[in-house]
Amino acid sequence: MRIDLHAHSNVSDGTETPGDLIRAAQAAGLDVVALTDHDQTTGWDEARQVAAECGIGFVPGMEITCQDTTGISVHLLCYLQDPEYQPLLDELAESRGSRVVRARRIVDLLAEDFPINWDLVNEHCQPGATVGRPHIADALVSAGVVEDRNEAFAHVLSTRSKYYVSHPSIDPRDAVRLVREAGGVSVFAHPMASSRGRVVPESTFHDMIDAGLHGLEIDHRDNSAEGKVFLRALAAEHDLIVTGASDYHGTGKLNRLGENLTEPEMLERIVATATGSPALL
Ligand code: AMP
Ligand code: FE
Ligand code: FE
Ligand code: ZN
């Protein structure tokens, strides 16, 4: 069984429609794929329908943008939650709104030095999609400032750049609680991705576990080797679900579908724990 539980469509910062993502997953030889767009679930219906047509397993999910009390970014994957649970929807709407304000600020700063503007960014973002730095990167590519998203993230869009602006997001402990209330399963995404910026202190892991965190995404290309050792010990100590996944973004990132996989027993645990939405298996 080839199971990949982390992939993005153009409902957020992936480059393919949810349906095309499912077709790509099938072409990549996957048996099960999860759709985990940032901060919204509007791709679920199309993905589920195409998965049913293709005969591939589908796990509806999402990746919630969070920020801990010290300002460190945390991404929380969740699976099989009730997509209509209002307290979670309220948080997500606020978060997507703050993303727009923040993206406009980044664009205003960049526009002082480069030929880009908000309209150009919108040309690279589907209406209603969760806007993020990748869409600004695409605008910079079309303006000829950088070669690709990766180059943009290495320089002008990096968290260390003078153009970088952060945005307020939900506390990861609250996100974990809301996912639980919505009948979903929460998995801390790429927790030791030190190349992307600061990683949380050990106390944040314990806070999230105390709040009811279900699992850790360990086999992910951005987790450091030492980080994976730490995560495996933590998962064993607290009997957490462990996942592996690609974090595919279509042509927007080098990550390939199926480059990391999740064990079938772990998917079984996710499905057995969740009560908010059905998986298609
Ligand atoms: P944001 O949520 O706006 O802060 O942007 C972060 C998003 O950018 C993440 O979801 C990543 O998928 C994406 N990202 C981070 N680094 C890179 C990179 N080097 N190339 C392409 N996309 C990236
Ligand atoms: Fe992303
Ligand atoms: Fe992420
Ligand atoms: Zn992701």
mmCIF file of C-alpha atoms and ligand atoms in Angstrom:
data_model
loop_
_atom_site.group_PDB
_atom_site.id
_atom_site.type_symbol
_atom_site.label_atom_id
_atom_site.label_comp_id
_atom_site.label_asym_id
_atom_site.label_seq_id
_atom_site.Cartn_x
_atom_site.Cartn_y
_atom_site.Cartn_z
ATOM 1 C CA MET A 1 0.000 0.000 0.000
ATOM 2 C CA ARG A 2 1.400 3.382 -1.041
ATOM 3 C CA ILE A 3 -0.165 6.057 1.158
ATOM 4 C CA ASP A 4 0.734 9.769 0.909
ATOM 5 C CA LEU A 5 -1.096 11.941 3.445
ATOM 6 C CA HIS A 6 -0.009 15.488 2.559
ATOM 7 C CA ALA A 7 -0.657 17.215 -0.783
ATOM 8 C CA HIS A 8 -1.867 20.618 -1.953
ATOM 9 C CA SER A 9 -4.083 21.725 -4.838
ATOM 10 C CA ASN A 10 -4.769 25.186 -6.244
ATOM 11 C CA VAL A 11 -7.373 25.645 -3.512
ATOM 12 C CA SER A 12 -4.246 26.801 -1.686
ATOM 13 C CA ASP A 13 -0.700 26.984 -3.052
ATOM 14 C CA GLY A 14 -0.525 23.836 -5.176
ATOM 15 C CA THR A 15 -0.590 24.256 -8.957
ATOM 16 C CA GLU A 16 -3.193 21.636 -9.948
ATOM 17 C CA THR A 17 -6.934 21.440 -9.465
ATOM 18 C CA PRO A 18 -8.062 18.966 -6.780
ATOM 19 C CA GLY A 19 -9.178 16.561 -9.523
ATOM 20 C CA ASP A 20 -5.868 16.773 -11.369
ATOM 21 C CA LEU A 21 -4.036 16.187 -8.108
ATOM 22 C CA ILE A 22 -5.980 12.940 -7.639
ATOM 23 C CA ARG A 23 -5.154 11.898 -11.210
ATOM 24 C CA ALA A 24 -1.485 12.709 -10.591
ATOM 25 C CA ALA A 25 -1.585 10.589 -7.431
ATOM 26 C CA GLN A 26 -2.946 7.668 -9.397
ATOM 27 C CA ALA A 27 -0.316 8.147 -12.120
ATOM 28 C CA ALA A 28 2.353 8.167 -9.396
ATOM 29 C CA GLY A 29 1.184 4.719 -8.295
ATOM 30 C CA LEU A 30 -0.374 5.763 -4.997
ATOM 31 C CA ASP A 31 -3.190 3.720 -3.440
ATOM 32 C CA VAL A 32 -4.307 6.486 -1.081
ATOM 33 C CA VAL A 33 -3.766 10.236 -1.120
ATOM 34 C CA ALA A 34 -4.884 12.998 1.245
ATOM 35 C CA LEU A 35 -5.778 16.502 0.096
ATOM 36 C CA THR A 36 -4.453 18.930 2.726
ATOM 37 C CA ASP A 37 -4.833 22.452 1.426
ATOM 38 C CA HIS A 38 -3.883 25.308 3.705
ATOM 39 C CA ASP A 39 -6.735 26.572 5.887
ATOM 40 C CA GLN A 40 -9.691 25.406 3.823
ATOM 41 C CA THR A 41 -11.497 22.343 2.536
ATOM 42 C CA THR A 42 -13.247 23.573 -0.607
ATOM 43 C CA GLY A 43 -11.373 21.016 -2.735
ATOM 44 C CA TRP A 44 -12.799 17.984 -0.954
ATOM 45 C CA ASP A 45 -15.888 17.364 -3.096
ATOM 46 C CA GLU A 46 -14.091 17.462 -6.435
ATOM 47 C CA ALA A 47 -11.229 15.342 -5.097
ATOM 48 C CA ARG A 48 -13.593 12.750 -3.645
ATOM 49 C CA GLN A 49 -15.569 12.506 -6.857
ATOM 50 C CA VAL A 50 -12.502 12.075 -9.061
ATOM 51 C CA ALA A 51 -11.002 9.582 -6.590
ATOM 52 C CA ALA A 52 -14.198 7.515 -6.783
ATOM 53 C CA GLU A 53 -14.028 7.603 -10.611
ATOM 54 C CA CYS A 54 -10.332 6.640 -10.649
ATOM 55 C CA GLY A 55 -10.654 3.973 -7.961
ATOM 56 C CA ILE A 56 -7.995 5.497 -5.711
ATOM 57 C CA GLY A 57 -8.318 5.987 -1.943
ATOM 58 C CA PHE A 58 -8.950 9.494 -0.690
ATOM 59 C CA VAL A 59 -8.524 11.022 2.757
ATOM 60 C CA PRO A 60 -9.953 14.534 3.140
ATOM 61 C CA GLY A 61 -7.714 16.787 5.195
ATOM 62 C CA MET A 62 -6.366 20.275 5.730
ATOM 63 C CA GLU A 63 -3.189 21.988 6.940
ATOM 64 C CA ILE A 64 -3.925 24.651 9.555
ATOM 65 C CA THR A 65 -1.522 27.593 9.828
ATOM 66 C CA CYS A 66 -0.740 28.235 13.493
ATOM 67 C CA GLN A 67 1.693 30.367 15.473
ATOM 68 C CA ASP A 68 2.958 29.584 18.952
ATOM 69 C CA THR A 69 3.185 32.212 21.698
ATOM 70 C CA THR A 70 6.767 33.090 20.719
ATOM 71 C CA GLY A 71 5.839 33.715 17.074
ATOM 72 C CA ILE A 72 7.142 30.445 15.646
ATOM 73 C CA SER A 73 5.098 29.080 12.747
ATOM 74 C CA VAL A 74 3.424 25.694 13.268
ATOM 75 C CA HIS A 75 1.541 23.748 10.596
ATOM 76 C CA LEU A 76 -1.077 21.332 11.882
ATOM 77 C CA LEU A 77 -2.419 18.681 9.523
ATOM 78 C CA CYS A 78 -5.867 17.396 10.258
ATOM 79 C CA TYR A 79 -7.836 14.555 8.736
ATOM 80 C CA LEU A 80 -11.461 13.502 8.523
ATOM 81 C CA GLN A 81 -12.813 16.388 10.586
ATOM 82 C CA ASP A 82 -16.334 17.721 10.175
ATOM 83 C CA PRO A 83 -15.747 20.441 7.536
ATOM 84 C CA GLU A 84 -18.746 22.409 8.823
ATOM 85 C CA TYR A 85 -17.731 22.654 12.488
ATOM 86 C CA GLN A 86 -18.355 26.370 12.991
ATOM 87 C CA PRO A 87 -15.808 27.250 15.711
ATOM 88 C CA LEU A 88 -13.039 25.891 13.485
ATOM 89 C CA LEU A 89 -14.487 27.591 10.388
ATOM 90 C CA ASP A 90 -14.502 30.914 12.244
ATOM 91 C CA GLU A 91 -10.799 30.591 13.081
ATOM 92 C CA LEU A 92 -9.945 29.607 9.512
ATOM 93 C CA ALA A 93 -11.859 32.532 8.011
ATOM 94 C CA GLU A 94 -9.991 34.924 10.283
ATOM 95 C CA SER A 95 -6.672 33.334 9.424
ATOM 96 C CA ARG A 96 -7.291 33.512 5.661
ATOM 97 C CA GLY A 97 -8.305 37.144 6.056
ATOM 98 C CA SER A 98 -5.081 37.980 7.883
ATOM 99 C CA ARG A 99 -3.162 36.202 5.119
ATOM 100 C CA VAL A 100 -4.587 38.641 2.558
ATOM 101 C CA VAL A 101 -3.635 41.686 4.639
ATOM 102 C CA ARG A 102 -0.166 40.282 5.154
ATOM 103 C CA ALA A 103 0.344 39.286 1.505
ATOM 104 C CA ARG A 104 -0.616 42.798 0.411
ATOM 105 C CA ARG A 105 1.959 44.218 2.845
ATOM 106 C CA ILE A 106 4.675 41.971 1.463
ATOM 107 C CA VAL A 107 3.728 43.004 -2.075
ATOM 108 C CA ASP A 108 3.804 46.695 -1.139
ATOM 109 C CA LEU A 109 7.310 46.271 0.273
ATOM 110 C CA LEU A 110 8.479 44.326 -2.773
ATOM 111 C CA ALA A 111 6.927 46.865 -5.139
ATOM 112 C CA GLU A 112 9.387 49.472 -3.867
ATOM 113 C CA ASP A 113 12.187 47.486 -5.517
ATOM 114 C CA PHE A 114 10.593 45.126 -8.069
ATOM 115 C CA PRO A 115 7.993 45.435 -10.852
ATOM 116 C CA ILE A 116 5.137 43.616 -9.131
ATOM 117 C CA ASN A 117 1.738 44.563 -7.773
ATOM 118 C CA TRP A 118 -1.332 42.946 -6.202
ATOM 119 C CA ASP A 119 -3.091 42.408 -9.538
ATOM 120 C CA LEU A 120 -0.156 40.361 -10.784
ATOM 121 C CA VAL A 121 -0.288 38.191 -7.652
ATOM 122 C CA ASN A 122 -4.000 37.629 -8.182
ATOM 123 C CA GLU A 123 -3.328 36.358 -11.684
ATOM 124 C CA HIS A 124 -1.527 33.454 -10.022
ATOM 125 C CA CYS A 125 -4.118 32.727 -7.344
ATOM 126 C CA GLN A 126 -7.486 31.070 -7.988
ATOM 127 C CA PRO A 127 -10.453 33.121 -6.761
ATOM 128 C CA GLY A 128 -11.133 32.075 -3.170
ATOM 129 C CA ALA A 129 -7.859 30.196 -2.768
ATOM 130 C CA THR A 130 -5.841 30.590 0.417
ATOM 131 C CA VAL A 131 -3.247 33.181 -0.585
ATOM 132 C CA GLY A 132 0.377 32.707 0.443
ATOM 133 C CA ARG A 133 3.943 33.547 -0.417
ATOM 134 C CA PRO A 134 3.985 30.957 -3.235
ATOM 135 C CA HIS A 135 1.516 33.121 -5.194
ATOM 136 C CA ILE A 136 3.765 36.150 -4.674
ATOM 137 C CA ALA A 137 6.655 33.988 -5.852
ATOM 138 C CA ASP A 138 4.742 33.176 -9.034
ATOM 139 C CA ALA A 139 4.211 36.894 -9.652
ATOM 140 C CA LEU A 140 7.945 37.470 -9.185
ATOM 141 C CA VAL A 141 8.657 34.705 -11.692
ATOM 142 C CA SER A 142 6.346 36.235 -14.284
ATOM 143 C CA ALA A 143 7.950 39.646 -13.678
ATOM 144 C CA GLY A 144 11.338 38.054 -14.390
ATOM 145 C CA VAL A 145 12.705 38.761 -10.891
ATOM 146 C CA VAL A 146 13.392 35.111 -10.049
ATOM 147 C CA GLU A 147 13.588 31.830 -11.956
ATOM 148 C CA ASP A 148 11.169 29.820 -9.803
ATOM 149 C CA ARG A 149 9.408 29.628 -6.409
ATOM 150 C CA ASN A 150 12.427 28.019 -4.841
ATOM 151 C CA GLU A 151 14.668 30.947 -5.741
ATOM 152 C CA ALA A 152 12.090 33.381 -4.397
ATOM 153 C CA PHE A 153 11.945 31.514 -1.072
ATOM 154 C CA ALA A 154 15.738 31.393 -0.868
ATOM 155 C CA HIS A 155 15.970 35.186 -1.086
ATOM 156 C CA VAL A 156 13.246 37.826 -1.212
ATOM 157 C CA LEU A 157 10.480 35.701 0.336
ATOM 158 C CA SER A 158 12.532 34.021 3.053
ATOM 159 C CA THR A 159 11.551 34.620 6.676
ATOM 160 C CA ARG A 160 14.894 36.407 7.045
ATOM 161 C CA SER A 161 14.245 38.827 4.168
ATOM 162 C CA LYS A 162 13.530 42.518 4.745
ATOM 163 C CA TYR A 163 10.315 42.068 2.763
ATOM 164 C CA TYR A 164 8.997 39.368 5.086
ATOM 165 C CA VAL A 165 5.865 40.028 7.107
ATOM 166 C CA SER A 166 4.293 37.468 9.445
ATOM 167 C CA HIS A 167 0.598 37.192 10.250
ATOM 168 C CA PRO A 168 -1.269 36.291 13.412
ATOM 169 C CA SER A 169 -2.616 32.740 13.432
ATOM 170 C CA ILE A 170 -4.341 30.395 15.820
ATOM 171 C CA ASP A 171 -2.397 28.976 18.769
ATOM 172 C CA PRO A 172 -1.481 25.351 17.965
ATOM 173 C CA ARG A 173 -3.006 24.103 21.245
ATOM 174 C CA ASP A 174 -6.335 25.686 20.349
ATOM 175 C CA ALA A 175 -6.135 24.254 16.837
ATOM 176 C CA VAL A 176 -5.548 20.769 18.257
ATOM 177 C CA ARG A 177 -8.595 21.156 20.527
ATOM 178 C CA LEU A 178 -10.805 22.419 17.695
ATOM 179 C CA VAL A 179 -9.792 19.565 15.393
ATOM 180 C CA ARG A 180 -10.682 17.089 18.155
ATOM 181 C CA GLU A 181 -14.032 18.800 18.725
ATOM 182 C CA ALA A 182 -14.664 18.559 14.970
ATOM 183 C CA GLY A 183 -14.100 14.788 15.122
ATOM 184 C CA GLY A 184 -10.782 15.002 13.282
ATOM 185 C CA VAL A 185 -7.286 13.670 13.797
ATOM 186 C CA SER A 186 -4.430 16.171 14.181
ATOM 187 C CA VAL A 187 -0.859 15.584 13.051
ATOM 188 C CA PHE A 188 1.948 18.091 13.581
ATOM 189 C CA ALA A 189 3.294 18.755 10.036
ATOM 190 C CA HIS A 190 7.081 18.736 9.372
ATOM 191 C CA PRO A 191 7.786 19.663 13.026
ATOM 192 C CA MET A 192 11.579 19.728 12.691
ATOM 193 C CA ALA A 193 11.884 21.654 9.418
ATOM 194 C CA SER A 194 14.812 23.748 10.592
ATOM 195 C CA SER A 195 15.670 24.861 7.055
ATOM 196 C CA ARG A 196 12.375 26.814 6.860
ATOM 197 C CA GLY A 197 12.915 28.858 10.011
ATOM 198 C CA ARG A 198 12.859 28.369 13.753
ATOM 199 C CA VAL A 199 11.402 25.135 15.100
ATOM 200 C CA VAL A 200 9.362 25.037 18.300
ATOM 201 C CA PRO A 201 10.933 24.165 21.660
ATOM 202 C CA GLU A 202 10.240 20.782 23.228
ATOM 203 C CA SER A 203 7.719 22.398 25.579
ATOM 204 C CA THR A 204 5.442 23.219 22.612
ATOM 205 C CA PHE A 205 5.314 19.519 21.675
ATOM 206 C CA HIS A 206 4.254 18.694 25.220
ATOM 207 C CA ASP A 207 1.684 21.482 25.253
ATOM 208 C CA MET A 208 0.202 20.177 21.996
ATOM 209 C CA ILE A 209 0.231 16.575 23.245
ATOM 210 C CA ASP A 210 -1.506 17.681 26.459
ATOM 211 C CA ALA A 211 -4.117 19.434 24.294
ATOM 212 C CA GLY A 212 -4.800 16.145 22.494
ATOM 213 C CA LEU A 213 -2.420 15.995 19.513
ATOM 214 C CA HIS A 214 -2.783 12.652 17.732
ATOM 215 C CA GLY A 215 0.330 12.367 15.622
ATOM 216 C CA LEU A 216 3.616 13.552 14.141
ATOM 217 C CA GLU A 217 4.620 13.800 10.484
ATOM 218 C CA ILE A 218 8.122 12.340 10.658
ATOM 219 C CA ASP A 219 9.062 11.169 7.155
ATOM 220 C CA HIS A 220 9.018 14.550 5.420
ATOM 221 C CA ARG A 221 11.904 15.929 3.359
ATOM 222 C CA ASP A 222 12.182 19.086 5.480
ATOM 223 C CA ASN A 223 12.628 17.355 8.856
ATOM 224 C CA SER A 224 16.306 17.248 9.832
ATOM 225 C CA ALA A 225 17.956 13.859 10.489
ATOM 226 C CA GLU A 226 18.472 14.647 14.197
ATOM 227 C CA GLY A 227 14.924 15.988 14.316
ATOM 228 C CA LYS A 228 13.552 12.661 13.092
ATOM 229 C CA VAL A 229 15.394 10.814 15.868
ATOM 230 C CA PHE A 230 13.842 13.134 18.446
ATOM 231 C CA LEU A 231 10.377 12.765 16.869
ATOM 232 C CA ARG A 232 10.523 8.952 16.842
ATOM 233 C CA ALA A 233 11.407 8.889 20.524
ATOM 234 C CA LEU A 234 8.602 11.335 21.311
ATOM 235 C CA ALA A 235 6.080 9.307 19.302
ATOM 236 C CA ALA A 236 7.099 6.090 21.062
ATOM 237 C CA GLU A 237 6.907 7.720 24.483
ATOM 238 C CA HIS A 238 3.378 9.050 23.897
ATOM 239 C CA ASP A 239 2.078 6.342 21.548
ATOM 240 C CA LEU A 240 1.424 8.906 18.815
ATOM 241 C CA ILE A 241 0.394 8.217 15.229
ATOM 242 C CA VAL A 242 3.379 8.572 12.880
ATOM 243 C CA THR A 243 3.060 9.610 9.239
ATOM 244 C CA GLY A 244 5.231 10.155 6.184
ATOM 245 C CA ALA A 245 4.236 12.251 3.187
ATOM 246 C CA SER A 246 5.418 14.294 0.243
ATOM 247 C CA ASP A 247 3.848 17.740 0.819
ATOM 248 C CA TYR A 248 3.359 17.834 -2.959
ATOM 249 C CA HIS A 249 2.526 21.238 -4.485
ATOM 250 C CA GLY A 250 2.369 20.298 -8.196
ATOM 251 C CA THR A 251 5.031 22.129 -10.170
ATOM 252 C CA GLY A 252 5.384 24.676 -7.325
ATOM 253 C CA LYS A 253 7.870 22.595 -5.381
ATOM 254 C CA LEU A 254 10.406 19.841 -5.981
ATOM 255 C CA ASN A 255 8.484 17.458 -3.675
ATOM 256 C CA ARG A 256 7.175 14.440 -5.641
ATOM 257 C CA LEU A 257 4.038 12.443 -4.768
ATOM 258 C CA GLY A 258 4.936 9.276 -2.879
ATOM 259 C CA GLU A 259 8.481 10.355 -1.998
ATOM 260 C CA ASN A 260 7.567 9.566 1.620
ATOM 261 C CA LEU A 261 4.818 7.202 2.692
ATOM 262 C CA THR A 262 2.626 6.332 5.686
ATOM 263 C CA GLU A 263 2.290 2.786 7.052
ATOM 264 C CA PRO A 264 -1.165 1.205 6.507
ATOM 265 C CA GLU A 265 -1.542 0.571 10.275
ATOM 266 C CA MET A 266 -1.161 4.283 10.890
ATOM 267 C CA LEU A 267 -3.853 5.135 8.352
ATOM 268 C CA GLU A 268 -6.058 2.539 10.068
ATOM 269 C CA ARG A 269 -5.531 4.346 13.361
ATOM 270 C CA ILE A 270 -6.443 7.680 11.790
ATOM 271 C CA VAL A 271 -9.630 6.246 10.287
ATOM 272 C CA ALA A 272 -10.559 4.430 13.517
ATOM 273 C CA THR A 273 -10.063 7.603 15.590
ATOM 274 C CA ALA A 274 -11.929 10.079 13.395
ATOM 275 C CA THR A 275 -15.656 10.688 13.629
ATOM 276 C CA GLY A 276 -16.096 13.884 11.594
ATOM 277 C CA SER A 277 -16.037 12.734 7.932
ATOM 278 C CA PRO A 278 -15.653 9.443 6.069
ATOM 279 C CA ALA A 279 -12.539 8.446 4.143
ATOM 280 C CA LEU A 280 -12.926 6.848 0.700
ATOM 281 C CA LEU A 281 -10.920 3.618 0.912
HETATM 282 P P1 AMP B 1 3.052 31.215 3.667
HETATM 283 O O1 AMP B 1 2.026 30.247 4.164
HETATM 284 O O2 AMP B 1 2.465 32.314 2.888
HETATM 285 O O3 AMP B 1 3.970 31.696 4.765
HETATM 286 O O4 AMP B 1 3.972 30.423 2.649
HETATM 287 C C1 AMP B 1 4.519 29.203 3.049
HETATM 288 C C2 AMP B 1 4.292 28.166 1.964
HETATM 289 O O5 AMP B 1 5.307 28.319 0.995
HETATM 290 C C3 AMP B 1 4.385 26.747 2.480
HETATM 291 O O6 AMP B 1 3.116 26.169 2.507
HETATM 292 C C4 AMP B 1 5.224 26.024 1.498
HETATM 293 O O7 AMP B 1 4.475 25.093 0.790
HETATM 294 C C5 AMP B 1 5.687 27.056 0.492
HETATM 295 N N1 AMP B 1 7.151 27.008 0.364
HETATM 296 C C6 AMP B 1 8.058 27.092 1.361
HETATM 297 N N2 AMP B 1 9.309 27.004 0.864
HETATM 298 C C7 AMP B 1 9.173 26.839 -0.478
HETATM 299 C C8 AMP B 1 10.094 26.670 -1.553
HETATM 300 N N3 AMP B 1 11.402 26.667 -1.344
HETATM 301 N N4 AMP B 1 9.607 26.519 -2.799
HETATM 302 C C9 AMP B 1 8.270 26.529 -3.013
HETATM 303 N N5 AMP B 1 7.356 26.693 -2.048
HETATM 304 C C10 AMP B 1 7.793 26.835 -0.797
HETATM 305 FE FE FE B 2 2.173 25.226 0.958
HETATM 306 FE FE FE B 3 3.358 22.984 5.784
HETATM 307 ZN ZN ZN B 4 1.908 21.422 3.235
#
